[in-house]
Structure formats: C-alpha cells, structure tokens
Amino acid sequence: MKIQSIAIAFLVATSSPSYSAFQEREYNTWYQKDAVLYDITQTSEGLPVMISISQQGRGSANMLVSYMSDGSCGDKKGFLNVNGKDVPATYSCVSVRANRIEHFAINDAEKVNEMVNHLKSDFTLLLQNDIKVWAANIKTPKYGIAPRF
C-alpha cells in the first residue's frame, strides 16, 4: 500500500501541467536501488507511467505498473496486456478529478522474469497496447529511484 501511495503522489505531481513546464523529464532510463528496478515512461498521450520490478531474476520477482489515464474508475480488471497477451494482475484504481490512476501488480515471478529477460534481450515491451517500455540501459541501470527533476 505504501508503494501505491508513493506512486500516486509521484504521478499526480509529474502530471501537473504547470509543473511539467519547468522540469526536464528523463523517460526510458532504468534505475536500480537495492533489489528494485525502476523506469518511467509515458503513454502515447504523454501521460506518465511508473514501472518497478522487485527481486528480478528470483522466484519472488514482482512488478508494479502505475499510470494515469482518462475517465473514472470502472470495472476491476484482472489482467495487464503485455505484448498482446493477458498476464494475471492485481488491479486497483484511484479517481483523480476527471482521470484515474491505475495500478497493476504482477506477482507471477515467472512472467515478471520473462519480461525482464525480454527487455535484456534489447526488445521493447508493449503494455496495454499503448505503453512502450524500452530496454534502454536495463543491463546497466543507474543508481537511485528516479532522475533528478
């Protein structure tokens, strides 16, 4: 729950139009702190997406994808679409004004490790048919949890 609260605060702060005019965003760069890989990318509409992968390469690997999208929260979804295939995920949604922040938690370590290996093979992941996750520097991530804004 703490990770979701941090993700919500981060997404709300980085999606503010007035704030974004004064910051330099560094999308598609992987960071690592402790045993967690982080990436910030964006939807095709330019809305921020935060991805964190914990314990990659282990049997306890898990992944959280959080992003803002248009509309209000509706039916609960039980899958995250990854490269055209539905992957079981725990879904939660928070309404923020006219938008929503969606969270997908994937606890299937085999699927998470498969996605990491796909990225480490220099291939792109496509999430929800809209979000491109680039391999970029995933083999040698920078230290920390995010770029300096």
Coordinates of N, CA and C in Angstrom, one line a residue:
M1 N 0.8 -1.2 0.0 CA 0.0 0.0 0.0 C 0.9 1.2 0.0
K2 N 2.0 1.2 0.7 CA 2.9 2.3 0.8 C 3.5 2.6 -0.6
I3 N 3.8 1.6 -1.4 CA 4.3 1.8 -2.8 C 3.2 2.5 -3.6
Q4 N 2.0 2.1 -3.5 CA 0.9 2.7 -4.2 C 0.7 4.1 -3.9
S5 N 0.8 4.5 -2.6 CA 0.7 5.9 -2.1 C 1.8 6.7 -2.7
I6 N 3.0 6.2 -2.7 CA 4.1 6.9 -3.3 C 3.9 7.1 -4.8
A7 N 3.5 6.0 -5.5 CA 3.2 6.1 -6.9 C 2.2 7.1 -7.3
I8 N 1.1 7.1 -6.5 CA 0.0 8.1 -6.7 C 0.5 9.5 -6.6
A9 N 1.3 9.8 -5.5 CA 1.8 11.1 -5.3 C 2.8 11.5 -6.4
F10 N 3.6 10.6 -6.8 CA 4.5 10.8 -7.9 C 3.8 11.1 -9.2
L11 N 2.8 10.3 -9.6 CA 2.1 10.5 -10.8 C 1.3 11.8 -10.8
V12 N 0.7 12.2 -9.7 CA -0.1 13.4 -9.6 C 0.9 14.6 -9.8
A13 N 2.0 14.5 -9.1 CA 3.0 15.6 -9.1 C 3.6 15.8 -10.5
T14 N 3.9 14.7 -11.2 CA 4.6 14.8 -12.5 C 3.6 15.1 -13.6
S15 N 2.3 14.9 -13.4 CA 1.3 15.2 -14.5 C 0.8 16.6 -14.4
S16 N 1.1 17.4 -13.5 CA 0.6 18.7 -13.4 C 1.2 19.6 -14.5
P17 N 0.3 20.2 -15.3 CA 0.8 20.9 -16.5 C 1.7 22.1 -16.1
S18 N 1.5 22.8 -15.0 CA 2.3 23.9 -14.7 C 3.7 23.4 -14.2
Y19 N 3.7 22.3 -13.5 CA 5.0 21.8 -13.0 C 5.8 21.2 -14.2
S20 N 5.2 20.6 -15.1 CA 5.9 19.9 -16.2 C 6.6 20.9 -17.1
A21 N 6.1 22.2 -17.1 CA 6.7 23.2 -18.0 C 8.1 23.6 -17.4
F22 N 8.4 23.3 -16.2 CA 9.6 23.8 -15.6 C 10.6 22.6 -15.3
Q23 N 10.2 21.4 -15.6 CA 11.1 20.3 -15.3 C 11.6 19.6 -16.6
E24 N 12.7 19.0 -16.5 CA 13.3 18.2 -17.6 C 13.0 16.7 -17.2
R25 N 12.2 16.0 -18.0 CA 12.0 14.6 -17.7 C 13.0 13.8 -18.4
E26 N 13.3 12.7 -17.7 CA 14.2 11.7 -18.3 C 13.5 10.4 -18.4
Y27 N 12.7 10.2 -19.5 CA 12.0 9.0 -19.6 C 12.9 7.9 -20.2
N28 N 12.4 6.6 -20.0 CA 13.0 5.4 -20.6 C 14.4 5.2 -20.2
T29 N 14.7 5.5 -18.9 CA 16.0 5.3 -18.3 C 15.8 4.4 -17.1
W30 N 16.4 3.3 -17.0 CA 16.3 2.4 -15.9 C 17.2 2.8 -14.7
Y31 N 16.6 2.7 -13.5 CA 17.3 3.0 -12.3 C 17.2 1.7 -11.4
Q32 N 18.2 1.6 -10.5 CA 18.1 0.5 -9.5 C 18.6 0.9 -8.2
K33 N 17.8 0.6 -7.2 CA 18.2 0.8 -5.8 C 17.8 -0.4 -5.0
D34 N 18.7 -0.9 -4.2 CA 18.5 -2.2 -3.5 C 18.2 -3.3 -4.5
A35 N 17.1 -4.0 -4.4 CA 16.8 -5.0 -5.4 C 15.6 -4.7 -6.3
V36 N 15.4 -3.4 -6.5 CA 14.3 -2.9 -7.3 C 14.8 -2.1 -8.5
L37 N 14.2 -2.5 -9.7 CA 14.5 -1.7 -10.9 C 13.3 -0.8 -11.1
Y38 N 13.6 0.5 -11.5 CA 12.6 1.5 -11.8 C 12.7 2.0 -13.2
D39 N 11.6 2.3 -13.8 CA 11.6 3.0 -15.1 C 10.4 4.0 -15.1
I40 N 10.6 5.1 -15.8 CA 9.5 6.0 -16.0 C 9.4 6.2 -17.5
T41 N 8.2 5.9 -18.0 CA 7.9 6.1 -19.4 C 6.6 6.9 -19.6
Q42 N 6.0 6.8 -20.7 CA 4.8 7.5 -20.9 C 3.8 6.8 -21.9
T43 N 2.5 7.2 -21.7 CA 1.6 6.6 -22.7 C 1.7 7.4 -24.0
S44 N 1.0 6.9 -25.0 CA 1.0 7.6 -26.3 C 0.5 9.0 -26.2
E45 N -0.3 9.3 -25.2 CA -0.8 10.7 -25.0 C 0.1 11.5 -24.1
G46 N 1.2 11.0 -23.7 CA 2.2 11.7 -22.9 C 2.0 11.7 -21.4
L47 N 1.1 10.9 -20.9 CA 0.9 10.8 -19.5 C 1.9 9.8 -18.9
P48 N 2.4 10.1 -17.7 CA 3.5 9.4 -17.1 C 3.1 7.9 -16.7
V49 N 4.1 7.0 -16.8 CA 3.9 5.6 -16.4 C 5.1 5.3 -15.5
M50 N 4.9 4.7 -14.3 CA 6.0 4.3 -13.5 C 5.9 2.8 -13.4
I51 N 7.1 2.2 -13.6 CA 7.2 0.7 -13.6 C 8.3 0.4 -12.5
S52 N 8.0 -0.5 -11.6 CA 9.0 -1.0 -10.7 C 9.0 -2.5 -10.7
I53 N 10.2 -3.1 -10.7 CA 10.3 -4.6 -10.7 C 11.2 -4.9 -9.5
S54 N 10.7 -5.7 -8.6 CA 11.4 -6.1 -7.4 C 11.9 -7.6 -7.6
Q55 N 13.1 -7.8 -7.1 CA 13.7 -9.1 -7.0 C 13.8 -9.8 -8.3
Q56 N 14.1 -9.1 -9.4 CA 14.2 -9.7 -10.7 C 15.2 -10.8 -10.8
G57 N 14.9 -11.8 -11.5 CA 15.8 -13.0 -11.6 C 15.6 -14.0 -10.5
R58 N 14.7 -13.7 -9.6 CA 14.4 -14.7 -8.4 C 13.0 -15.2 -8.5
G59 N 12.8 -16.2 -7.7 CA 11.4 -16.8 -7.6 C 10.4 -15.9 -6.9
S60 N 10.8 -14.8 -6.3 CA 9.9 -13.9 -5.7 C 9.7 -12.6 -6.4
A61 N 10.1 -12.6 -7.7 CA 10.0 -11.4 -8.5 C 8.6 -10.9 -8.6
N62 N 8.4 -9.6 -8.6 CA 7.1 -9.0 -8.8 C 7.2 -7.7 -9.5
M63 N 6.1 -7.1 -10.1 CA 6.2 -5.9 -10.9 C 5.0 -5.1 -10.6
L64 N 5.1 -3.8 -10.5 CA 4.0 -2.8 -10.4 C 4.1 -1.8 -11.5
V65 N 3.0 -1.7 -12.2 CA 2.8 -0.7 -13.2 C 1.8 0.3 -12.8
S66 N 2.1 1.6 -12.7 CA 1.1 2.6 -12.3 C 1.1 3.7 -13.4
Y67 N -0.1 4.1 -13.8 CA -0.2 5.1 -14.8 C -1.5 5.8 -14.7
M68 N -1.5 7.1 -15.3 CA -2.8 7.9 -15.3 C -3.4 7.7 -16.7
S69 N -4.7 7.6 -16.7 CA -5.5 7.5 -17.9 C -6.8 8.3 -17.8
D70 N -7.4 8.6 -18.9 CA -8.7 9.3 -19.0 C -9.8 8.5 -18.4
G71 N -10.8 9.2 -17.8 CA -12.0 8.6 -17.4 C -11.9 8.2 -15.9
S72 N -13.1 7.8 -15.4 CA -13.1 7.4 -14.0 C -13.0 5.9 -13.8
C73 N -12.8 5.5 -12.6 CA -12.6 4.0 -12.3 C -13.9 3.3 -12.6
G74 N -13.8 2.2 -13.3 CA -14.9 1.4 -13.6 C -14.8 0.0 -13.1
D75 N -15.0 -1.0 -13.9 CA -14.9 -2.4 -13.5 C -13.5 -2.7 -13.2
K76 N -13.3 -3.7 -12.3 CA -12.0 -4.1 -11.9 C -11.5 -5.0 -13.0
K77 N -10.2 -4.8 -13.4 CA -9.5 -5.6 -14.4 C -8.6 -6.6 -13.7
G78 N -8.5 -7.8 -14.2 CA -7.7 -8.8 -13.6 C -6.5 -9.2 -14.5
F79 N -6.2 -8.4 -15.5 CA -5.1 -8.7 -16.4 C -4.4 -7.4 -16.9
L80 N -3.1 -7.5 -17.1 CA -2.4 -6.5 -17.8 C -2.0 -7.0 -19.1
N81 N -2.2 -6.3 -20.2 CA -1.9 -6.8 -21.5 C -0.4 -6.5 -21.8
V82 N 0.4 -7.6 -22.0 CA 1.8 -7.4 -22.3 C 2.1 -8.1 -23.6
N83 N 2.5 -7.3 -24.6 CA 2.8 -7.8 -26.0 C 1.7 -8.6 -26.5
G84 N 0.4 -8.1 -26.3 CA -0.7 -8.8 -26.9 C -1.3 -10.0 -26.1
K85 N -0.6 -10.3 -25.0 CA -1.1 -11.4 -24.1 C -1.5 -10.9 -22.8
D86 N -2.6 -11.4 -22.2 CA -3.1 -11.0 -20.9 C -2.3 -11.8 -19.8
V87 N -1.7 -11.0 -18.9 CA -1.0 -11.5 -17.8 C -1.8 -11.2 -16.5
P88 N -2.1 -12.3 -15.7 CA -2.8 -12.1 -14.5 C -2.2 -11.0 -13.6
A89 N -3.0 -10.1 -13.1 CA -2.5 -9.0 -12.2 C -3.6 -8.6 -11.2
T90 N -3.1 -8.1 -10.1 CA -4.0 -7.5 -9.1 C -4.2 -6.0 -9.5
Y91 N -5.4 -5.6 -9.6 CA -5.7 -4.2 -10.2 C -6.3 -3.4 -9.1
S92 N -5.9 -2.1 -9.0 CA -6.6 -1.1 -8.2 C -6.6 0.2 -9.0
C93 N -7.6 1.0 -8.6 CA -7.8 2.3 -9.3 C -8.1 3.4 -8.4
V94 N -7.6 4.6 -8.6 CA -8.0 5.7 -7.8 C -8.4 6.9 -8.7
S95 N -9.6 7.5 -8.5 CA -10.0 8.6 -9.3 C -9.4 9.9 -8.8
V96 N -8.9 10.6 -9.8 CA -8.3 11.9 -9.6 C -8.9 12.9 -10.6
R97 N -9.8 13.7 -10.0 CA -10.5 14.7 -10.9 C -11.2 13.9 -12.0
A98 N -11.0 14.3 -13.2 CA -11.6 13.6 -14.4 C -10.8 12.4 -14.9
N99 N -9.7 12.1 -14.2 CA -8.9 11.0 -14.7 C -8.8 9.9 -13.6
R100 N -8.0 8.9 -13.9 CA -7.8 7.8 -12.9 C -6.4 7.4 -12.9
I101 N -5.9 6.9 -11.8 CA -4.6 6.3 -11.7 C -4.8 4.8 -11.5
E102 N -4.3 4.0 -12.5 CA -4.4 2.6 -12.4 C -3.1 1.9 -12.0
H103 N -3.3 0.9 -11.2 CA -2.1 0.1 -10.7 C -2.3 -1.4 -11.0
F104 N -1.3 -2.0 -11.6 CA -1.3 -3.4 -11.9 C -0.2 -4.0 -11.2
A105 N -0.4 -5.0 -10.3 CA 0.7 -5.7 -9.6 C 0.7 -7.1 -10.2
I106 N 1.8 -7.5 -10.7 CA 2.0 -8.8 -11.2 C 2.9 -9.6 -10.2
N107 N 2.3 -10.7 -9.7 CA 3.0 -11.4 -8.7 C 3.6 -12.8 -9.2
D108 N 3.3 -13.1 -10.5 CA 3.8 -14.3 -11.1 C 5.3 -14.1 -11.5
A109 N 6.2 -14.6 -10.6 CA 7.6 -14.4 -10.8 C 8.1 -14.9 -12.2
E110 N 7.5 -16.0 -12.7 CA 7.9 -16.5 -14.0 C 7.6 -15.5 -15.1
K111 N 6.4 -14.9 -15.0 CA 6.1 -13.9 -16.1 C 6.9 -12.6 -15.9
V112 N 7.2 -12.2 -14.7 CA 8.0 -11.0 -14.5 C 9.4 -11.2 -15.0
N113 N 10.0 -12.3 -14.7 CA 11.3 -12.6 -15.1 C 11.4 -12.8 -16.6
E114 N 10.3 -13.3 -17.2 CA 10.2 -13.4 -18.7 C 10.3 -12.0 -19.3
M115 N 9.5 -11.1 -18.7 CA 9.5 -9.7 -19.3 C 10.9 -9.1 -19.1
V116 N 11.5 -9.3 -18.0 CA 12.9 -8.7 -17.8 C 13.9 -9.3 -18.8
N117 N 13.8 -10.6 -19.0 CA 14.7 -11.2 -20.0 C 14.4 -10.7 -21.4
H118 N 13.2 -10.4 -21.7 CA 12.8 -9.9 -23.0 C 13.4 -8.5 -23.1
L119 N 13.4 -7.7 -22.1 CA 14.0 -6.4 -22.2 C 15.5 -6.5 -22.2
K120 N 16.1 -7.4 -21.5 CA 17.5 -7.5 -21.5 C 18.0 -8.1 -22.8
S121 N 17.1 -8.6 -23.6 CA 17.5 -9.1 -25.0 C 17.3 -7.9 -26.0
D122 N 17.2 -6.7 -25.5 CA 17.1 -5.5 -26.3 C 15.8 -5.4 -27.1
F123 N 14.7 -6.0 -26.5 CA 13.4 -5.8 -27.2 C 12.5 -4.9 -26.3
T124 N 11.5 -4.3 -27.0 CA 10.6 -3.4 -26.3 C 9.4 -4.2 -25.8
L125 N 8.8 -3.8 -24.7 CA 7.6 -4.4 -24.2 C 6.5 -3.4 -24.6
L126 N 5.3 -3.9 -24.9 CA 4.2 -3.1 -25.2 C 3.1 -3.4 -24.1
L127 N 2.8 -2.5 -23.3 CA 1.8 -2.7 -22.2 C 0.5 -2.0 -22.6
Q128 N -0.6 -2.7 -22.4 CA -2.0 -2.2 -22.6 C -2.1 -1.7 -24.1
N129 N -1.4 -2.2 -25.0 CA -1.4 -1.8 -26.4 C -1.1 -0.3 -26.6
D130 N -0.5 0.4 -25.6 CA -0.4 1.8 -25.6 C 1.0 2.3 -25.0
I131 N 1.6 1.5 -24.1 CA 2.7 2.0 -23.4 C 4.0 1.2 -23.9
K132 N 4.9 1.9 -24.4 CA 6.2 1.2 -24.8 C 7.2 1.3 -23.7
V133 N 7.7 0.1 -23.3 CA 8.7 0.1 -22.3 C 10.0 -0.3 -23.0
W134 N 11.0 0.6 -23.0 CA 12.2 0.4 -23.8 C 13.2 -0.3 -23.0
A135 N 14.1 -1.0 -23.6 CA 15.2 -1.8 -22.9 C 16.2 -0.8 -22.5
A136 N 16.5 0.2 -23.2 CA 17.5 1.3 -22.9 C 18.7 0.7 -22.1
N137 N 18.8 1.1 -20.9 CA 20.0 0.7 -20.1 C 19.7 -0.3 -19.0
I138 N 18.7 -1.2 -19.3 CA 18.3 -2.1 -18.3 C 19.4 -3.1 -17.8
K139 N 20.4 -3.3 -18.7 CA 21.5 -4.2 -18.3 C 22.5 -3.5 -17.4
T140 N 22.5 -2.2 -17.4 CA 23.4 -1.4 -16.5 C 22.6 -0.2 -16.0
P141 N 21.7 -0.4 -15.2 CA 20.8 0.7 -14.7 C 21.6 1.7 -13.8
K142 N 21.1 3.0 -13.8 CA 21.7 4.0 -13.0 C 21.3 3.7 -11.5
Y143 N 22.1 4.3 -10.6 CA 21.8 4.1 -9.2 C 20.7 5.1 -8.8
G144 N 19.8 4.7 -8.0 CA 18.7 5.6 -7.4 C 17.3 5.1 -7.8
I145 N 16.3 5.9 -7.5 CA 15.0 5.5 -7.8 C 14.3 6.4 -8.9
A146 N 15.0 7.5 -9.3 CA 14.4 8.3 -10.3 C 15.4 9.4 -10.7
P147 N 15.2 10.0 -11.9 CA 16.1 11.0 -12.3 C 15.9 12.3 -11.4
R148 N 16.8 13.2 -11.4 CA 16.7 14.4 -10.7 C 15.7 15.3 -11.6
F149 N 14.7 15.8 -10.9 CA 13.8 16.7 -11.7 C 14.1 18.1 -11.3

